[in-house]
Amino acid sequence: MHDFTFHAPDSLSAVLDLLAEHDGDAKLLAGGTSLTTLLKQSLIAPDHIVSLHRVPGLDSIEVSNGELRIGGLTTQRDMERSSVVKEHAPLLAEAYRRVATVRIRNVATVGGGIAQADPAMDPPPSLLILGASVVATSTRGERVIPISEVYADYYETTLESDEIVTELRVPAQPSGAGWTYIKYLPRTEDDYATVSVAAIGSVEGGSIADIRVALGAVAPTAVRASVVEEALAGQAPTLDALREASQAVADIVDPTDDPRGSAWYKRDMSVVFTRRALEQVLGVS
Amino acid sequence: MTTTPVRQTVTVTVNGQEYTREVPTYRTLVDFIRYDLGLTGTKEACSVGVCGACTIELDGRIAASCITLAVRADGANITTIEGVADGDTLHPVQEAFINYGGFQCGACTPGQIMAAKALLEHNSSPSEAEIKEWMMGNLCRCTGYYQIIESIQAAAEAK
């Protein structure tokens, strides 16, 4: 493994100073489940690693003005188990519950997962349809970025190299609406999805009032299926309507061939699992 | 290009005993435990945090020591398989794995026992579905899964 200097600062301000000092040549380490793997495989070779394990705080889950405010160092296990998350955004608790194994979720953090930006991770589709945003902090100050503008490409974000994800903000899920997170796994339960779909939907007066859909693992970033949402808004929730609208995701996904499936298979399964997710959240069968 | 590895001091408490060692910053925790401390009960198999063989307890929660840096564990309280028995008295999970044949070649067994022990501390009477969900991160290449599930059920009943 590559040689590096390991820093373990005990305050956020010391973290920000180190990032500014070693701009572009320092990587943050939170739970380390992704970063250590990249280091071991020599896919990254920073001269400085700034560990966050001594930084106090940044791990609380609170509700403010109907919005969840989640510290960047909150573990994914705490997201899965939090009664506050289960109450205000059960979809999000379920998405984090499906990440890898308990051993990984015990240490992997919310902020670390966002910064890693692996498009096959479980939370991104749910974060997209819940309209989440990220607070990025540096010595230059704070900025709030919609999650849809954070994910840029495979493992790439619009976060600057001197910024740290200090908070995730998630508007409460509409109560009474249907919701689902489908993780399609042909191999083992702890694997990354071949295709994943998160959806929220409700029907009022016989027509579709609210419908939101996003997919994971089938493009360089998680993708919002706006084309499906626009086709269905205001329509009667019939099986034919859902089947026809789902076809449109074939054109917005851009999967790759890998051991979890060929590109054409993932494209076909994107359509199938989008339709199933729509059926579930709108109560159509 | 640095030729001399950057070394840093790591102090940890493992199974109640404090150890201090100076190690390269890139040392993984599983290598630190096995080679710097000589506690070879913890195994490394997949090296990417998937198989569960390297499972240890890190500050009260199970973690994959193969994808944890030793320097990241500085100051931590760790339990490894060597710390599970109380002297010559085996832990109920260890007893059950022996009595119910919860192991074959044994390579995954330290990790299985660390994970099973953590499950029972968190949920003293898990259902079979809960056992399967918790233990899915511990692979057994001998595929002795049913005996592992039976062992955990027996340990839960014995407690």
mmCIF file of C-alpha atoms in Angstrom, chain B:
data_model
loop_
_atom_site.group_PDB
_atom_site.id
_atom_site.type_symbol
_atom_site.label_atom_id
_atom_site.label_comp_id
_atom_site.label_asym_id
_atom_site.label_seq_id
_atom_site.Cartn_x
_atom_site.Cartn_y
_atom_site.Cartn_z
ATOM 1 C CA MET B 1 8.562 8.801 -3.611
ATOM 2 C CA THR B 2 9.144 8.051 0.053
ATOM 3 C CA THR B 3 11.401 5.090 0.691
ATOM 4 C CA THR B 4 11.027 4.893 4.470
ATOM 5 C CA PRO B 5 7.445 4.153 5.510
ATOM 6 C CA VAL B 6 5.776 6.761 7.659
ATOM 7 C CA ARG B 7 5.431 5.125 11.074
ATOM 8 C CA GLN B 8 3.089 6.130 13.856
ATOM 9 C CA THR B 9 2.443 4.891 17.362
ATOM 10 C CA VAL B 10 -0.745 2.935 18.010
ATOM 11 C CA THR B 11 -2.014 2.169 21.496
ATOM 12 C CA VAL B 12 -4.991 -0.158 21.791
ATOM 13 C CA THR B 13 -6.639 -2.263 24.459
ATOM 14 C CA VAL B 14 -7.196 -5.773 23.152
ATOM 15 C CA ASN B 15 -9.078 -8.289 25.315
ATOM 16 C CA GLY B 16 -8.413 -6.099 28.343
ATOM 17 C CA GLN B 17 -4.661 -5.754 27.814
ATOM 18 C CA GLU B 18 -3.026 -2.553 26.579
ATOM 19 C CA TYR B 19 -0.518 -2.736 23.716
ATOM 20 C CA THR B 20 1.629 0.007 22.135
ATOM 21 C CA ARG B 21 3.378 -0.544 18.806
ATOM 22 C CA GLU B 22 4.948 1.672 16.175
ATOM 23 C CA VAL B 23 3.665 0.666 12.733
ATOM 24 C CA PRO B 24 3.558 1.959 9.143
ATOM 25 C CA THR B 25 0.457 4.091 8.625
ATOM 26 C CA TYR B 26 -0.768 1.709 5.946
ATOM 27 C CA ARG B 27 -0.881 -1.307 8.318
ATOM 28 C CA THR B 28 -4.370 -2.787 8.381
ATOM 29 C CA LEU B 29 -5.883 -3.639 11.733
ATOM 30 C CA VAL B 30 -6.046 -7.354 10.917
ATOM 31 C CA ASP B 31 -2.307 -7.401 10.142
ATOM 32 C CA PHE B 32 -1.625 -5.378 13.284
ATOM 33 C CA ILE B 33 -3.586 -7.856 15.424
ATOM 34 C CA ARG B 34 -2.019 -10.918 13.795
ATOM 35 C CA TYR B 35 1.570 -9.884 13.170
ATOM 36 C CA ASP B 36 2.311 -7.005 15.564
ATOM 37 C CA LEU B 37 0.370 -8.445 18.502
ATOM 38 C CA GLY B 38 0.662 -12.145 17.609
ATOM 39 C CA LEU B 39 -3.055 -12.809 18.053
ATOM 40 C CA THR B 40 -3.601 -15.087 15.079
ATOM 41 C CA GLY B 41 -7.160 -16.192 15.894
ATOM 42 C CA THR B 42 -8.506 -13.396 13.687
ATOM 43 C CA LYS B 43 -8.301 -14.483 10.028
ATOM 44 C CA GLU B 44 -8.047 -12.562 6.789
ATOM 45 C CA ALA B 45 -9.714 -14.067 3.733
ATOM 46 C CA CYS B 46 -11.356 -11.755 1.168
ATOM 47 C CA SER B 47 -9.433 -8.589 2.202
ATOM 48 C CA VAL B 48 -12.259 -6.314 1.028
ATOM 49 C CA GLY B 49 -14.692 -6.412 3.949
ATOM 50 C CA VAL B 50 -17.121 -8.882 2.408
ATOM 51 C CA CYS B 51 -16.506 -12.344 3.899
ATOM 52 C CA GLY B 52 -16.514 -11.691 7.663
ATOM 53 C CA ALA B 53 -13.470 -13.834 8.548
ATOM 54 C CA CYS B 54 -11.687 -10.807 10.085
ATOM 55 C CA THR B 55 -14.635 -9.729 12.264
ATOM 56 C CA ILE B 56 -13.610 -8.143 15.571
ATOM 57 C CA GLU B 57 -15.391 -5.961 18.094
ATOM 58 C CA LEU B 58 -14.217 -2.352 17.855
ATOM 59 C CA ASP B 59 -15.487 -0.058 20.625
ATOM 60 C CA GLY B 60 -18.521 -2.282 21.179
ATOM 61 C CA ARG B 61 -19.559 -2.846 17.558
ATOM 62 C CA ILE B 62 -18.412 -5.559 15.163
ATOM 63 C CA ALA B 63 -16.224 -4.315 12.313
ATOM 64 C CA ALA B 64 -14.119 -5.673 9.461
ATOM 65 C CA SER B 65 -10.487 -5.427 10.578
ATOM 66 C CA CYS B 66 -9.188 -5.996 7.019
ATOM 67 C CA ILE B 67 -10.539 -2.639 5.842
ATOM 68 C CA THR B 68 -9.693 -0.715 9.012
ATOM 69 C CA LEU B 69 -6.332 1.020 9.348
ATOM 70 C CA ALA B 70 -4.461 0.233 12.571
ATOM 71 C CA VAL B 71 -3.767 3.965 13.099
ATOM 72 C CA ARG B 72 -7.524 4.582 12.903
ATOM 73 C CA ALA B 73 -7.950 2.220 15.885
ATOM 74 C CA ASP B 74 -5.520 4.158 18.104
ATOM 75 C CA GLY B 75 -7.132 4.464 21.545
ATOM 76 C CA ALA B 76 -9.799 1.869 20.751
ATOM 77 C CA ASN B 77 -11.074 -0.987 22.883
ATOM 78 C CA ILE B 78 -10.988 -4.206 20.856
ATOM 79 C CA THR B 79 -12.196 -7.746 21.491
ATOM 80 C CA THR B 80 -10.888 -10.591 19.340
ATOM 81 C CA ILE B 81 -11.754 -14.286 19.387
ATOM 82 C CA GLU B 82 -8.990 -14.816 21.993
ATOM 83 C CA GLY B 83 -10.952 -12.638 24.419
ATOM 84 C CA VAL B 84 -14.303 -14.374 24.108
ATOM 85 C CA ALA B 85 -13.775 -17.278 26.542
ATOM 86 C CA ASP B 86 -13.462 -16.601 30.275
ATOM 87 C CA GLY B 87 -10.191 -18.392 31.023
ATOM 88 C CA ASP B 88 -10.874 -22.089 30.438
ATOM 89 C CA THR B 89 -14.629 -21.537 30.364
ATOM 90 C CA LEU B 90 -15.858 -21.203 26.821
ATOM 91 C CA HIS B 91 -18.467 -18.628 25.848
ATOM 92 C CA PRO B 92 -21.956 -20.156 25.310
ATOM 93 C CA VAL B 93 -21.637 -19.403 21.576
ATOM 94 C CA GLN B 94 -18.344 -21.329 21.446
ATOM 95 C CA GLU B 95 -19.880 -24.250 23.364
ATOM 96 C CA ALA B 96 -22.828 -24.321 20.977
ATOM 97 C CA PHE B 97 -20.626 -24.262 17.859
ATOM 98 C CA ILE B 98 -18.803 -27.343 19.236
ATOM 99 C CA ASN B 99 -21.964 -29.170 20.299
ATOM 100 C CA TYR B 100 -23.893 -28.479 17.103
ATOM 101 C CA GLY B 101 -21.056 -28.810 14.579
ATOM 102 C CA GLY B 102 -21.086 -25.137 13.632
ATOM 103 C CA PHE B 103 -17.742 -25.405 11.863
ATOM 104 C CA GLN B 104 -15.959 -27.602 9.361
ATOM 105 C CA CYS B 105 -12.530 -26.362 8.215
ATOM 106 C CA GLY B 106 -12.664 -23.603 10.842
ATOM 107 C CA ALA B 107 -11.258 -20.717 8.799
ATOM 108 C CA CYS B 108 -14.407 -18.632 9.082
ATOM 109 C CA THR B 109 -15.222 -19.729 12.648
ATOM 110 C CA PRO B 110 -13.576 -16.907 14.656
ATOM 111 C CA GLY B 111 -15.507 -14.381 12.558
ATOM 112 C CA GLN B 112 -18.731 -16.400 12.814
ATOM 113 C CA ILE B 113 -18.417 -16.516 16.612
ATOM 114 C CA MET B 114 -17.648 -12.793 16.921
ATOM 115 C CA ALA B 115 -20.688 -11.979 14.755
ATOM 116 C CA ALA B 116 -22.982 -14.466 16.543
ATOM 117 C CA LYS B 117 -21.915 -13.165 19.960
ATOM 118 C CA ALA B 118 -22.703 -9.585 18.859
ATOM 119 C CA LEU B 119 -26.112 -10.704 17.570
ATOM 120 C CA LEU B 120 -27.068 -12.316 20.883
ATOM 121 C CA GLU B 121 -25.898 -9.266 22.839
ATOM 122 C CA HIS B 122 -28.174 -7.131 20.660
ATOM 123 C CA ASN B 123 -31.081 -9.609 20.397
ATOM 124 C CA SER B 124 -31.120 -12.409 22.988
ATOM 125 C CA SER B 125 -33.712 -14.567 21.191
ATOM 126 C CA PRO B 126 -33.434 -13.963 17.431
ATOM 127 C CA SER B 127 -35.744 -15.699 14.966
ATOM 128 C CA GLU B 128 -34.212 -17.836 12.225
ATOM 129 C CA ALA B 129 -34.838 -14.975 9.752
ATOM 130 C CA GLU B 130 -33.052 -12.511 12.051
ATOM 131 C CA ILE B 131 -30.109 -14.900 12.417
ATOM 132 C CA LYS B 132 -29.854 -15.259 8.640
ATOM 133 C CA GLU B 133 -30.048 -11.496 8.053
ATOM 134 C CA TRP B 134 -27.386 -10.732 10.670
ATOM 135 C CA MET B 135 -25.052 -13.571 9.685
ATOM 136 C CA MET B 136 -25.276 -13.059 5.898
ATOM 137 C CA GLY B 137 -22.024 -11.117 6.088
ATOM 138 C CA ASN B 138 -20.121 -14.173 7.327
ATOM 139 C CA LEU B 139 -19.356 -16.588 4.531
ATOM 140 C CA CYS B 140 -18.596 -20.285 5.059
ATOM 141 C CA ARG B 141 -16.952 -21.851 2.019
ATOM 142 C CA CYS B 142 -17.653 -25.311 3.482
ATOM 143 C CA THR B 143 -21.330 -24.186 3.323
ATOM 144 C CA GLY B 144 -22.124 -25.429 6.809
ATOM 145 C CA TYR B 145 -24.750 -22.740 7.250
ATOM 146 C CA TYR B 146 -27.550 -24.783 8.818
ATOM 147 C CA GLN B 147 -25.305 -26.024 11.613
ATOM 148 C CA ILE B 148 -24.203 -22.434 12.223
ATOM 149 C CA ILE B 149 -27.846 -21.319 12.513
ATOM 150 C CA GLU B 150 -28.593 -24.264 14.845
ATOM 151 C CA SER B 151 -25.558 -23.381 16.963
ATOM 152 C CA ILE B 152 -26.740 -19.800 17.389
ATOM 153 C CA GLN B 153 -30.281 -20.934 18.238
ATOM 154 C CA ALA B 154 -28.840 -23.317 20.832
ATOM 155 C CA ALA B 155 -26.621 -20.589 22.302
ATOM 156 C CA ALA B 156 -29.634 -18.275 22.579
ATOM 157 C CA GLU B 157 -31.590 -20.964 24.430
ATOM 158 C CA ALA B 158 -28.679 -21.752 26.734
ATOM 159 C CA LYS B 159 -28.274 -18.160 27.911
#
